[in-house]
PDB file of C-alpha atoms in Angstrom:
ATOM      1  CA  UNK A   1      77.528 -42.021 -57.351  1.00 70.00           C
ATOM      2  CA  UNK A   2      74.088 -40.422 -57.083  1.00 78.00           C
ATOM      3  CA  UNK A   3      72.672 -40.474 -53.834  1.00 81.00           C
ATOM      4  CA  UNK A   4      68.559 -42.304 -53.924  1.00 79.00           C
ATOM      5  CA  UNK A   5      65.706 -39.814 -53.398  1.00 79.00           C
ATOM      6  CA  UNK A   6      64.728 -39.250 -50.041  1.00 84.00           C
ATOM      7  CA  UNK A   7      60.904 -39.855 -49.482  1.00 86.00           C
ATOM      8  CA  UNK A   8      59.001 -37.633 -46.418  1.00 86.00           C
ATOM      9  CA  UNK A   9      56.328 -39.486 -44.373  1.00 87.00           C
ATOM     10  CA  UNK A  10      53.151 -37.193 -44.606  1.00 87.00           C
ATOM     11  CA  UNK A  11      50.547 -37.976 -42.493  1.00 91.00           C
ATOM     12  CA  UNK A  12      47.244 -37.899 -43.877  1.00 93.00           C
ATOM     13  CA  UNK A  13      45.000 -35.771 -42.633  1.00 94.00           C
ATOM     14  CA  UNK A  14      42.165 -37.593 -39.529  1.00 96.00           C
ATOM     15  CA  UNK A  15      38.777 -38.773 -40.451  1.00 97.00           C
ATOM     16  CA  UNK A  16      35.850 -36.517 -39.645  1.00 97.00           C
ATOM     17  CA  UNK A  17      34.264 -37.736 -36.614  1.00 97.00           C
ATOM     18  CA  UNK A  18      30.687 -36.613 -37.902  1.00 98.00           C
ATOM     19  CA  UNK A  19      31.359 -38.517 -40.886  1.00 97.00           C
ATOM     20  CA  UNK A  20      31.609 -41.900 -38.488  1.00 97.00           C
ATOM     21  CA  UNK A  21      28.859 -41.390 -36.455  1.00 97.00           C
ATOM     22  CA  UNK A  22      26.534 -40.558 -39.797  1.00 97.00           C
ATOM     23  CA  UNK A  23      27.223 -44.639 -40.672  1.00 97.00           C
ATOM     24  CA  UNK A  24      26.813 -45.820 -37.280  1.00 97.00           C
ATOM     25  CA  UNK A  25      23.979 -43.732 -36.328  1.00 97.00           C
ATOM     26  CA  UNK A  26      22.604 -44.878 -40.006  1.00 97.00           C
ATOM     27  CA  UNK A  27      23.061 -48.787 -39.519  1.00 96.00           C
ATOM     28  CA  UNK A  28      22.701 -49.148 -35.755  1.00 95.00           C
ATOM     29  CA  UNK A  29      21.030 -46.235 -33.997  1.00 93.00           C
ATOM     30  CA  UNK A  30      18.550 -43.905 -35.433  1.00 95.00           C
ATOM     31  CA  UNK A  31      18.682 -43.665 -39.043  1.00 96.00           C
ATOM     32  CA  UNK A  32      17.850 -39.973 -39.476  1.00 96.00           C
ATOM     33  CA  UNK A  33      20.605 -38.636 -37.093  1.00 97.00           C
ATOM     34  CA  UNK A  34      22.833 -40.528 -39.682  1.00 97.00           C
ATOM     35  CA  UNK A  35      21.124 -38.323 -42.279  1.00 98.00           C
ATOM     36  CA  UNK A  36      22.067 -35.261 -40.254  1.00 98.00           C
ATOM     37  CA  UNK A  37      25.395 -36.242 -38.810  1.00 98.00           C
ATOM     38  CA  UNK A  38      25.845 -36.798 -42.893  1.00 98.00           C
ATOM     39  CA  UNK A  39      25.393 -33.377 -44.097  1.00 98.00           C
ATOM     40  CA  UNK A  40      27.403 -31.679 -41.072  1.00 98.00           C
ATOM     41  CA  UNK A  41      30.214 -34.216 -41.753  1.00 98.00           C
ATOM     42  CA  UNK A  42      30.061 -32.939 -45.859  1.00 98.00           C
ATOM     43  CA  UNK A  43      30.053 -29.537 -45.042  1.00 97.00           C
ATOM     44  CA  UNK A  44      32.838 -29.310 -42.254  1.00 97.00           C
ATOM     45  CA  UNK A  45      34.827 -32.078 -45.202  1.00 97.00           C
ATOM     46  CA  UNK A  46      34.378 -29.376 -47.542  1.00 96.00           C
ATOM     47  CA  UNK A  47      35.926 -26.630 -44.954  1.00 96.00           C
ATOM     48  CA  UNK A  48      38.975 -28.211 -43.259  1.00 95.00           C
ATOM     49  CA  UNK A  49      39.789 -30.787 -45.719  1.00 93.00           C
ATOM     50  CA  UNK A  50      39.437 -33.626 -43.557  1.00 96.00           C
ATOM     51  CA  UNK A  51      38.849 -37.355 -44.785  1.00 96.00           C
ATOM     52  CA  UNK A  52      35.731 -38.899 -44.655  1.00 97.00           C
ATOM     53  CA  UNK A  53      33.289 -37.693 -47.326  1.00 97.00           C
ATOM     54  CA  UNK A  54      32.334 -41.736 -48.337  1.00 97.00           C
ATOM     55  CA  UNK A  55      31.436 -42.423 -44.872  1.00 97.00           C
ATOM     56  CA  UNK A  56      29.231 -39.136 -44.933  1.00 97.00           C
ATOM     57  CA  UNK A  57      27.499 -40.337 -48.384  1.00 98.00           C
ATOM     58  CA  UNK A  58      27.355 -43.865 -47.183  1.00 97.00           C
ATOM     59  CA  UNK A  59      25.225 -42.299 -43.768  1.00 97.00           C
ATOM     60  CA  UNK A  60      22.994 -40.503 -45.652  1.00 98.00           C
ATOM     61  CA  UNK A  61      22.219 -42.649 -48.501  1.00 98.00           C
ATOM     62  CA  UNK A  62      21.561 -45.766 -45.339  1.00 98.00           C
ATOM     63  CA  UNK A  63      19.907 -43.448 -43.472  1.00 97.00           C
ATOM     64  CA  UNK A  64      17.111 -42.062 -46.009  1.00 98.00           C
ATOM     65  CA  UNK A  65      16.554 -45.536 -47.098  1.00 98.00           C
ATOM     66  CA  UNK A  66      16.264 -46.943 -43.448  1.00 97.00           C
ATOM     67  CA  UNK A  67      13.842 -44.396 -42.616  1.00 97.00           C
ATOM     68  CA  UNK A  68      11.548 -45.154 -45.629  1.00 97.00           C
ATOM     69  CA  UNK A  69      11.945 -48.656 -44.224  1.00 97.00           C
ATOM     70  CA  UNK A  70      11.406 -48.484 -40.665  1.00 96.00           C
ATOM     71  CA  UNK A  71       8.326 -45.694 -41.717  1.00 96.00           C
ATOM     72  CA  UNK A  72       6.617 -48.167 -43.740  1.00 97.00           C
ATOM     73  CA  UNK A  73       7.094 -50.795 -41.395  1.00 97.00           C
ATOM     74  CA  UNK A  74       5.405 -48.477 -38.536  1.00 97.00           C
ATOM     75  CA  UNK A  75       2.524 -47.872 -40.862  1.00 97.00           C
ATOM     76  CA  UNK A  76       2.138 -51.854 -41.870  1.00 97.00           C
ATOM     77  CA  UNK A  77       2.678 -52.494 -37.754  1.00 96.00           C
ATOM     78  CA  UNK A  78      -0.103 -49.491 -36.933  1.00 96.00           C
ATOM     79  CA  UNK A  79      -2.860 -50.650 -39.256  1.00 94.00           C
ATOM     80  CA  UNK A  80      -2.346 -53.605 -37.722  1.00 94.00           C
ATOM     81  CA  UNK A  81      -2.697 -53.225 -34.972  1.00 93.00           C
ATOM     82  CA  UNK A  82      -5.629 -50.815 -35.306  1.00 91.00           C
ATOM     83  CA  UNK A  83      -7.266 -53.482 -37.130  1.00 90.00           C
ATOM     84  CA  UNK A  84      -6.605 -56.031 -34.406  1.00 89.00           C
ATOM     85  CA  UNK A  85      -7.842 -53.490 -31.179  1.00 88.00           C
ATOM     86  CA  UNK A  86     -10.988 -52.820 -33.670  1.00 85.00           C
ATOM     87  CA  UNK A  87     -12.069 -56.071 -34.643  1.00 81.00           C
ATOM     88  CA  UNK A  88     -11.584 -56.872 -30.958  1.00 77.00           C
ATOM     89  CA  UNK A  89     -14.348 -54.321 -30.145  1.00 78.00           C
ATOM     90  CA  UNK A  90     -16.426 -54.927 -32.689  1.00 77.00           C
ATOM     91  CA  UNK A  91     -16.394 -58.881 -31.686  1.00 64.00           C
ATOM     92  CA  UNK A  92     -17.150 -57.981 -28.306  1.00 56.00           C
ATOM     93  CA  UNK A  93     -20.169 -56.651 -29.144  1.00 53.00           C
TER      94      UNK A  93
END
């Protein structure tokens, strides 16, 4: 009788911590430190093999398109405003 093949747990390697904090720094923070925290994430992935490398794209990708967002939205909530604090001078007058 032929003995069944013995199977060896192998633990996977961690997740990159940079590659976490690009996603939550993307979503919830600051968007551009998710951009950063993105690319160091990819490039220490790409040297110790770690996991992590979606979380990394998914940080970067949220966190260039949040910062067009939130840019726009500060020049919409500037002109605004400028236009607001002018006309308020101007109807002074």
């Amino acid at each position: 009788m032929t003995e069944p093949p013995k199977f060896q747990y192998v633990p996977l390697p961690p997740v990159n911590t940079y590659a976490i904090l690009a996603a939550v720094f993307a979503f919830v923070v600051f968007p551009p430190l998710g951009i950063y925290f993105g690319r160091k994430a990819k490039e220490q992935i790409a040297q110790s093999g770690e996991r992590g490398i979606e979380l990394a794209n998914v940080g970067i990708i949220a966190g260039w398109i949040l910062s067009v967002f939130y840019g726009l939205f500060m020049i919409v909530w500037c002109g605004m405003a400028g236009t607001m604090v002018w006309g308020a001078f101007n109807g002074a007058n």
